[in-house]
PDB file of C-alpha atoms in Angstrom:
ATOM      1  CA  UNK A  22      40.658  24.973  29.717  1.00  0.00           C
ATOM      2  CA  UNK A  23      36.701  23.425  30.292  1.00  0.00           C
ATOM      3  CA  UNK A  24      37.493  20.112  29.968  1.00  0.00           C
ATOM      4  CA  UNK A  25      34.339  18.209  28.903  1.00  0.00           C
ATOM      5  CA  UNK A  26      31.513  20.188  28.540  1.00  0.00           C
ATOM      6  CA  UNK A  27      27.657  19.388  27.818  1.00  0.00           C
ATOM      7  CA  UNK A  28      24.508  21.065  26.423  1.00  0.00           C
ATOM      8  CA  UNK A  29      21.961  22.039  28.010  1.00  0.00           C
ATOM      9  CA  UNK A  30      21.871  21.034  31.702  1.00  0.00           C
ATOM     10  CA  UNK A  31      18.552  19.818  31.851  1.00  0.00           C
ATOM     11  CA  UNK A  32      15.618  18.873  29.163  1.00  0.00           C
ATOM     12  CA  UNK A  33      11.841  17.963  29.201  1.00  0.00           C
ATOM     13  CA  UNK A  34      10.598  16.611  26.135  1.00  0.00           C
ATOM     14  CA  UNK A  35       7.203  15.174  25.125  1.00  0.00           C
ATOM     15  CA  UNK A  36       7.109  11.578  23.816  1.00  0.00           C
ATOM     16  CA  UNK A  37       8.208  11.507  19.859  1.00  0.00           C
ATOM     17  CA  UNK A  38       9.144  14.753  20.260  1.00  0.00           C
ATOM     18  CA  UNK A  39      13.391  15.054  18.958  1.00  0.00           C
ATOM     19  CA  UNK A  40      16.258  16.648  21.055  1.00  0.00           C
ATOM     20  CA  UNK A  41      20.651  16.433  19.953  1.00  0.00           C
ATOM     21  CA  UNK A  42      22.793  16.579  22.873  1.00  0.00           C
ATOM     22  CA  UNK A  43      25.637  18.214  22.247  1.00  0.00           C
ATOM     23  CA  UNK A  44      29.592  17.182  23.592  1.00  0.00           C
ATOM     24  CA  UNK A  45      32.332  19.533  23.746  1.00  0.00           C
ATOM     25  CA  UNK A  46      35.791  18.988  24.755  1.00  0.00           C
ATOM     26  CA  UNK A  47      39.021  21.508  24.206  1.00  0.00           C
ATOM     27  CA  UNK A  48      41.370  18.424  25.618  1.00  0.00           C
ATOM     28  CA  UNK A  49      42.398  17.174  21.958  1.00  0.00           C
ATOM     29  CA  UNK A  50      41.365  13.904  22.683  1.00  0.00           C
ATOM     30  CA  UNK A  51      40.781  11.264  20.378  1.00  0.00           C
ATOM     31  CA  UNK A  52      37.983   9.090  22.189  1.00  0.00           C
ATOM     32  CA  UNK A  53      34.943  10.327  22.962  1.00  0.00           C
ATOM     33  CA  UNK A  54      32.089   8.555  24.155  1.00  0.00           C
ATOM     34  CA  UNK A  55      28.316   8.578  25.616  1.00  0.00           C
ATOM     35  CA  UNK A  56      26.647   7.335  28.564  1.00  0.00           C
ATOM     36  CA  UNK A  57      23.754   7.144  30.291  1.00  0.00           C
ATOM     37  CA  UNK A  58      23.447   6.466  33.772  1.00  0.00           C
ATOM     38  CA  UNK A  59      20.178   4.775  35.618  1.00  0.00           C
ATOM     39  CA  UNK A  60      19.415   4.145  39.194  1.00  0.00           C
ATOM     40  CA  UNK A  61      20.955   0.370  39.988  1.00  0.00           C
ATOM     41  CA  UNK A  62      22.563   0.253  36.422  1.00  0.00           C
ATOM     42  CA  UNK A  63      25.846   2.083  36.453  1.00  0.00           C
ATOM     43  CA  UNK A  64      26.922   3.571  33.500  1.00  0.00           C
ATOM     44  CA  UNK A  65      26.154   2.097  30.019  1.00  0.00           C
ATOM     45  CA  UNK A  66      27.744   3.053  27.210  1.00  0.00           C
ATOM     46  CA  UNK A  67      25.268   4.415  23.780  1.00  0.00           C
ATOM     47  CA  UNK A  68      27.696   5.269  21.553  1.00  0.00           C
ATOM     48  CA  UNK A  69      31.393   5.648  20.934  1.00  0.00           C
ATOM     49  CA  UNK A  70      34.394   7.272  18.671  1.00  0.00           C
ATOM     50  CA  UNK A  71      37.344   6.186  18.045  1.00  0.00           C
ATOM     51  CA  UNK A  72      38.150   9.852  15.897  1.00  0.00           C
ATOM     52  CA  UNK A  73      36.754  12.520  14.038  1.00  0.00           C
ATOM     53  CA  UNK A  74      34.202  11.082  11.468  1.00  0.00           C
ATOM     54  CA  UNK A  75      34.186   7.295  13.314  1.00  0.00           C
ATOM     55  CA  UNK A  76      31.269   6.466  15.224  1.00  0.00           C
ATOM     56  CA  UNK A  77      29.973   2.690  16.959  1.00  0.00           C
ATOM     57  CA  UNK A  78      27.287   1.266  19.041  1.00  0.00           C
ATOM     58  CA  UNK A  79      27.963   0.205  22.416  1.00  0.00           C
ATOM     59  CA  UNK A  80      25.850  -1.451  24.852  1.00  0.00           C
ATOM     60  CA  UNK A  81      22.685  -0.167  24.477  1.00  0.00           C
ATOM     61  CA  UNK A  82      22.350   2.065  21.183  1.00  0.00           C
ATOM     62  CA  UNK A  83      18.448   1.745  20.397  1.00  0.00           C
ATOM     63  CA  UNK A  84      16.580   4.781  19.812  1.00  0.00           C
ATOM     64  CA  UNK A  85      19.590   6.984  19.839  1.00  0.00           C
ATOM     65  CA  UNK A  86      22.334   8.236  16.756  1.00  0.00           C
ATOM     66  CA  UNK A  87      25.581  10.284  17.021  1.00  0.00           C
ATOM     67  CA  UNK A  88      27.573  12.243  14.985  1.00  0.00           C
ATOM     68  CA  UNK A  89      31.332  13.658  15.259  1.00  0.00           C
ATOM     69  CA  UNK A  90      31.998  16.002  12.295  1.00  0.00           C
ATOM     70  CA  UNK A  91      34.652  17.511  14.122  1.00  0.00           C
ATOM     71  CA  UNK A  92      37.654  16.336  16.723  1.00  0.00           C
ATOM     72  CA  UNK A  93      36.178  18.061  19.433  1.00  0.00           C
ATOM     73  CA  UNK A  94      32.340  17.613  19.339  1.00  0.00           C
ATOM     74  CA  UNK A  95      30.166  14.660  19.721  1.00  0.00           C
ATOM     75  CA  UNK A  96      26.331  14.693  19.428  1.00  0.00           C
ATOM     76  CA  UNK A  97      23.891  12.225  20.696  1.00  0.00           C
ATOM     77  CA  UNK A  98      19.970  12.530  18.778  1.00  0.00           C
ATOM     78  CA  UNK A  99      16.790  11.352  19.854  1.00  0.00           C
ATOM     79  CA  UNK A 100      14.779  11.084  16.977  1.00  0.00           C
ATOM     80  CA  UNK A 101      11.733  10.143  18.787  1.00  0.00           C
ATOM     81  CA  UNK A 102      11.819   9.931  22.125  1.00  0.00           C
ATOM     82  CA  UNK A 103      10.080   7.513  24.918  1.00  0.00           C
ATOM     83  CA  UNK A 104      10.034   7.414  28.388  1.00  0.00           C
ATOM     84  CA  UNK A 105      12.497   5.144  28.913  1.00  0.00           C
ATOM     85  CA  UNK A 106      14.960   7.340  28.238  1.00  0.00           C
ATOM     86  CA  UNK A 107      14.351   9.114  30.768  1.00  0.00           C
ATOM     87  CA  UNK A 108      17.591   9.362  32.585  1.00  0.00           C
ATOM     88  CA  UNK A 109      21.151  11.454  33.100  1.00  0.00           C
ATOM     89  CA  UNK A 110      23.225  11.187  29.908  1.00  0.00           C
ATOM     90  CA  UNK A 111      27.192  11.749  30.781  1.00  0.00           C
ATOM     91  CA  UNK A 112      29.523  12.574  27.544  1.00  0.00           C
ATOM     92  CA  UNK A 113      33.292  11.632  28.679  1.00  0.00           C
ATOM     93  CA  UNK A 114      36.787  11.895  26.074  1.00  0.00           C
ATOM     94  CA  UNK A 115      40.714  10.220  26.811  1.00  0.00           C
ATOM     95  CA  UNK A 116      43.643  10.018  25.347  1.00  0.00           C
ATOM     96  CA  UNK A 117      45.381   7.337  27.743  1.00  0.00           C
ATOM     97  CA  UNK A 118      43.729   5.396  30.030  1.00  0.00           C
ATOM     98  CA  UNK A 119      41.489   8.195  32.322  1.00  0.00           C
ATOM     99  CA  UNK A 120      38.043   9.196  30.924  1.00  0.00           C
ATOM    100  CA  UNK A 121      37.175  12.827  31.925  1.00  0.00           C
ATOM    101  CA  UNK A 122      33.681  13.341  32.472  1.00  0.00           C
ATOM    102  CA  UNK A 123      31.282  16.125  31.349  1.00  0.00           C
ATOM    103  CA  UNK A 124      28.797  17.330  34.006  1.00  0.00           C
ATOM    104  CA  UNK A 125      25.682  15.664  32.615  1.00  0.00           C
ATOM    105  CA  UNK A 126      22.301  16.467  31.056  1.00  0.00           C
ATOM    106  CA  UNK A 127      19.211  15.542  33.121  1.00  0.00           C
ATOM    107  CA  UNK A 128      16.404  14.236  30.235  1.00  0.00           C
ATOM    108  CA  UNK A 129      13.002  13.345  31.087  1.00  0.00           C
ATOM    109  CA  UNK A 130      10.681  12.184  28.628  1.00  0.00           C
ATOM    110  CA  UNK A 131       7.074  12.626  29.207  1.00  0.00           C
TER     111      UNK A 131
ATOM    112  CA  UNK B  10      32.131 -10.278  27.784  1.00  0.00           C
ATOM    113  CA  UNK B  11      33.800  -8.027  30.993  1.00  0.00           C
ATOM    114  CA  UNK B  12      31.722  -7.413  33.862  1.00  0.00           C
ATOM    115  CA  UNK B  13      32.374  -5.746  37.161  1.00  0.00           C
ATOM    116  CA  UNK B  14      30.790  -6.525  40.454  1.00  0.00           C
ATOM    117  CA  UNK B  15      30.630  -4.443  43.246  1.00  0.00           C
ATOM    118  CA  UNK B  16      28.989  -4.484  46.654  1.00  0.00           C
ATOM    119  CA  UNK B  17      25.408  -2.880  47.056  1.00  0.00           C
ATOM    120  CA  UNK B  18      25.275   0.275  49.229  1.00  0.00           C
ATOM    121  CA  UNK B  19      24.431   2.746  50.202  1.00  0.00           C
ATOM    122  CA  UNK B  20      26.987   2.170  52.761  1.00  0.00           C
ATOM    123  CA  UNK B  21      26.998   4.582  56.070  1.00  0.00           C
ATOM    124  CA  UNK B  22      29.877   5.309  58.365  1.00  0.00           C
ATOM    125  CA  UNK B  23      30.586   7.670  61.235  1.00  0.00           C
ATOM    126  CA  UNK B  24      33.068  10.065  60.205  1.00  0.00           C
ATOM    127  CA  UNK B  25      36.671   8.489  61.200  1.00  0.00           C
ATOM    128  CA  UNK B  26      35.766   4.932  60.321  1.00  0.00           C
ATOM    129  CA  UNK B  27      37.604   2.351  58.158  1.00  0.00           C
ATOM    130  CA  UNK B  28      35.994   2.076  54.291  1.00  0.00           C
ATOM    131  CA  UNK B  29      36.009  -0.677  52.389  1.00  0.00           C
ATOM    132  CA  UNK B  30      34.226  -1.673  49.321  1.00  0.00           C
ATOM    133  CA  UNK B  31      34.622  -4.392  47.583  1.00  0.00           C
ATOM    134  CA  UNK B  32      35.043  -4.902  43.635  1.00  0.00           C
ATOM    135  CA  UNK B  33      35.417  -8.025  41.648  1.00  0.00           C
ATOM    136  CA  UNK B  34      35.891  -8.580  38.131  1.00  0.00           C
ATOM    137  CA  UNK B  35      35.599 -10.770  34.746  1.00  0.00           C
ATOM    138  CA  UNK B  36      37.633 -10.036  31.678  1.00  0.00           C
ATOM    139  CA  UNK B  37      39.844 -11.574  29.365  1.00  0.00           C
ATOM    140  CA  UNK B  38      43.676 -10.164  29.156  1.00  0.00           C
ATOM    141  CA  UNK B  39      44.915  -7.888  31.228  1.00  0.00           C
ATOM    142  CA  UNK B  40      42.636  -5.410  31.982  1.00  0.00           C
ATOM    143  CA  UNK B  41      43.635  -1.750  33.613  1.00  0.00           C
ATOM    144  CA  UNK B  42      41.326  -1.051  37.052  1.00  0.00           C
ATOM    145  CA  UNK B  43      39.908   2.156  38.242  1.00  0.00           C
ATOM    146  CA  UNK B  44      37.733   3.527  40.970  1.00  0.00           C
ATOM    147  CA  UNK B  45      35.634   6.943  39.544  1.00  0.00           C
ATOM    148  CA  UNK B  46      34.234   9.020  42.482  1.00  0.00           C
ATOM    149  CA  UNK B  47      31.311  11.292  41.555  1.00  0.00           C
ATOM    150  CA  UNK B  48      29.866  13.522  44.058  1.00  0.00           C
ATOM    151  CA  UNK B  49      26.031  14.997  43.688  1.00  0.00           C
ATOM    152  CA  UNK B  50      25.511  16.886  40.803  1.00  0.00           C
ATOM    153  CA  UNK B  51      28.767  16.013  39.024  1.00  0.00           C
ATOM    154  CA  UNK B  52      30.006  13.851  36.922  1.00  0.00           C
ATOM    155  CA  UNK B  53      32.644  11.356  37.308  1.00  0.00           C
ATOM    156  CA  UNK B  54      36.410  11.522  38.092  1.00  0.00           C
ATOM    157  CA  UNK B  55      38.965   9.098  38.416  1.00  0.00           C
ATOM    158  CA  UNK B  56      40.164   8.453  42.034  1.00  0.00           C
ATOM    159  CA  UNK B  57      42.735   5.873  41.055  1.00  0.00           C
ATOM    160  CA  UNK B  58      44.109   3.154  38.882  1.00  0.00           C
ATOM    161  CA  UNK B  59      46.096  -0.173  38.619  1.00  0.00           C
ATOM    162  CA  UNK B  60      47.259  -1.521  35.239  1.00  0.00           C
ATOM    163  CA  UNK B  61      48.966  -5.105  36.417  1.00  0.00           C
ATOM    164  CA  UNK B  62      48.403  -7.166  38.978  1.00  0.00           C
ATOM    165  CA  UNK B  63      50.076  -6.920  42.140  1.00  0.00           C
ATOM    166  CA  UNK B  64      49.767  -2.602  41.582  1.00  0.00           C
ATOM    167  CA  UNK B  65      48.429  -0.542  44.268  1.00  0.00           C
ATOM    168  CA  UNK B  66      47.051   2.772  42.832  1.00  0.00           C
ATOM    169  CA  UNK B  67      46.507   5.518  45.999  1.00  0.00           C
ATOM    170  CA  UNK B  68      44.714   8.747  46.256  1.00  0.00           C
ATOM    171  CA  UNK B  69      43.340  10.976  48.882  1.00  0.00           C
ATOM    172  CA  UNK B  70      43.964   8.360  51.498  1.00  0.00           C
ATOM    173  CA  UNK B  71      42.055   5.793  49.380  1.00  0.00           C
ATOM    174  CA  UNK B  72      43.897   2.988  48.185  1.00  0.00           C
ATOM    175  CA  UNK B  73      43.307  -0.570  46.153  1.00  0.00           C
ATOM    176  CA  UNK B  74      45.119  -3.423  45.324  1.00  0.00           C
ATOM    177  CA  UNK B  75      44.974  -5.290  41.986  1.00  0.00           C
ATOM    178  CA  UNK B  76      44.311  -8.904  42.795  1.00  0.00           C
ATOM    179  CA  UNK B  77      44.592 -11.139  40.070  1.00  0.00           C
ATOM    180  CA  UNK B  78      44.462 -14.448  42.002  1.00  0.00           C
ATOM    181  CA  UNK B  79      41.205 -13.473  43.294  1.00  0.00           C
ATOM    182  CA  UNK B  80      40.044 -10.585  40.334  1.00  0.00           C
ATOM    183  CA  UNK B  81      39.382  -8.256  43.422  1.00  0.00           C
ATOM    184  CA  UNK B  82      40.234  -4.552  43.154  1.00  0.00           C
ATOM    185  CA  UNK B  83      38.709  -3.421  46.960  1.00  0.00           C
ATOM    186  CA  UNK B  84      39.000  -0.110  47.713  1.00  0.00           C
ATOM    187  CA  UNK B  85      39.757   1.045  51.202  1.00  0.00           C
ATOM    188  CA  UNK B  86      40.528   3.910  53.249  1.00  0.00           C
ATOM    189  CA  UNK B  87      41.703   4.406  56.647  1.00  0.00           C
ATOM    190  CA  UNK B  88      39.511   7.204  58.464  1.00  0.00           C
ATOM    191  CA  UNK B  89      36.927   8.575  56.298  1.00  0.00           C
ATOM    192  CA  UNK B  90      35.725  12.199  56.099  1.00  0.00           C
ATOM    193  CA  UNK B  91      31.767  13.639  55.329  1.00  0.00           C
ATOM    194  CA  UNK B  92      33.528  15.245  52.641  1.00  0.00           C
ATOM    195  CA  UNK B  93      34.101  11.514  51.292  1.00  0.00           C
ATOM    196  CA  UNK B  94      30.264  10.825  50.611  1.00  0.00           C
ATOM    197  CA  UNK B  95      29.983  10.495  46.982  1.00  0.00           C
ATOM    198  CA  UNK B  96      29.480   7.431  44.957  1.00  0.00           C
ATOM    199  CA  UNK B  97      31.963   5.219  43.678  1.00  0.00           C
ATOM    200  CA  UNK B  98      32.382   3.560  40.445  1.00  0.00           C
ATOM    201  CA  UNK B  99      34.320   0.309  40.132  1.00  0.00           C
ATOM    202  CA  UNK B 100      35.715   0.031  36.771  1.00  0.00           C
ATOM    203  CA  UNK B 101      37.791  -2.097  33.657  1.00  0.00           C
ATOM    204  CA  UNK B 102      39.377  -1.307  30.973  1.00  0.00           C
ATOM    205  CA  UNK B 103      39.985  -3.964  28.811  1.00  0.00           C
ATOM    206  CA  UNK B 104      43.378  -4.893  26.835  1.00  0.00           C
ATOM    207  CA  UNK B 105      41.738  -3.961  23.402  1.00  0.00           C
ATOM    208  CA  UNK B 106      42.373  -1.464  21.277  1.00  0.00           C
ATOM    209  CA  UNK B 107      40.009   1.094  21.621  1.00  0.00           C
ATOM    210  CA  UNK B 108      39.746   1.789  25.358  1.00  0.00           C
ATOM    211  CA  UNK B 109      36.472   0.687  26.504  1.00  0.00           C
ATOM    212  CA  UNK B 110      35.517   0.902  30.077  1.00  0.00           C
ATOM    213  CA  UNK B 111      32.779  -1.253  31.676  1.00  0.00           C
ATOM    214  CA  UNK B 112      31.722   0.292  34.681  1.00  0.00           C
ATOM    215  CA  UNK B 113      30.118  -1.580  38.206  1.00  0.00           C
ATOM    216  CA  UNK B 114      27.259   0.021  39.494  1.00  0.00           C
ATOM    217  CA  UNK B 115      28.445   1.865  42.028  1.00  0.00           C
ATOM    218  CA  UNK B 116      28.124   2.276  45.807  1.00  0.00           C
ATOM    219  CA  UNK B 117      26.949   4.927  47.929  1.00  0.00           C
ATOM    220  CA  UNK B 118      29.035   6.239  50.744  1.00  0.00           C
ATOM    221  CA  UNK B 119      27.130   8.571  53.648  1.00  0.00           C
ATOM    222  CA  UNK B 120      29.494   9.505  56.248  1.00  0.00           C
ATOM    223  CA  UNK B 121      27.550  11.225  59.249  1.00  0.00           C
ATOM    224  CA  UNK B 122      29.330  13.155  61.826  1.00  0.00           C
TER     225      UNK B 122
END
């Protein structure tokens, strides 16, 4: 059982250049959900999924798109990225009330 | 919309000392609390929760009251260990349907020897 896990670990990427993010979680959950966390600024929620084949935009969705073709994976795209989103991006799922957290990819944009 | 406040760290204590960190909130409803703890390198996990007022949710020695009266969720613990530094998230779920958390933005915890 892995819980939440998250490809890859770390990324460099040029600006414009394109990167997907990829969530996976063997916990049958129904909600899954991306973050990003900056210094000062907590966790803010991108995107979010209700199920397999829903998707919404949550606090700060510019410049970023997510799919979930299936129940247990959710992927976050850059189309063209910029260097403020630079950043750690955290993927987390729940059934109940607890979110369970991936381990995080480390993006910097250059 | 919600929003969760919580006191600016970092915060350092000799090992053995009294925590505390405090955590207020806004929301409509009835909103479920949380701390998360994540320590370097890791994401987050949940350290405890409260889903009506007047609950105390308790965890490795940490504890925290819901407070509606005062929309306070502080969370303490009595002696604290270096294996306690990590930093802690202060968080809400609202009463809604599909489980969204707002999340404070945390506090630091150093605990020297």
């Amino acid at each position: 059982n892995a819980g939440v896990t998250q490809t890859p670990k770390f990324r460099v990427l040029k600006t414009g250049q394109s990167m997907t993010l990829l969530c996976a979680q063997d916990m049958n959950h129904e909600y899954m959900y991306w973050y990003r966390q900056d210094p000062g600024m907590g966790l803010r929620l991108i995107h979010y999924s209700v199920g397999e084949g829903t998707t919404a935009k949550g606090e700060v969705p510019d410049g970023y798109n997510v799919s979930r073709l299936k129940k247990q994976n959710f992927l976050l795209g850059l189309e063209s990225a910029a260097p403020s989103q630079t950043s750690v991006y955290f993927c987390a799922s729940s059934f109940s009330y607890e979110q369970y957290f991936g381990p995080g990819t480390r993006l910097t944009v250059t | 919309g919600d929003s969760v406040t919580q006191m600016e760290g970092p915060v350092t204590l000799s090992e053995e000392a009294f925590l505390t960190i405090n955590c207020t909130y806004t929301a409509t409803g009835y909103p479920s609390l949380f701390w998360y703890v994540q320590y370097p390198g890791e994401g987050l996990q949940l350290l405890l929760k409260a889903t009506k007022a007047d609950d105390k949710g308790s965890n490795k020695g940490f504890e925290a009251t819901y407070r509606k009266e005062t929309t306070s969720f502080h969370l303490e613990k009595g002696s604290v260990q270096v294996s306690d530094s990590a930093v802690y998230f202060c968080a809400l779920r609202d009463s809604g349907g599909y489980q969204k958390v707002t999340f404070g933005t945390g506090t630091k915890l150093q605990v020297i020897p």
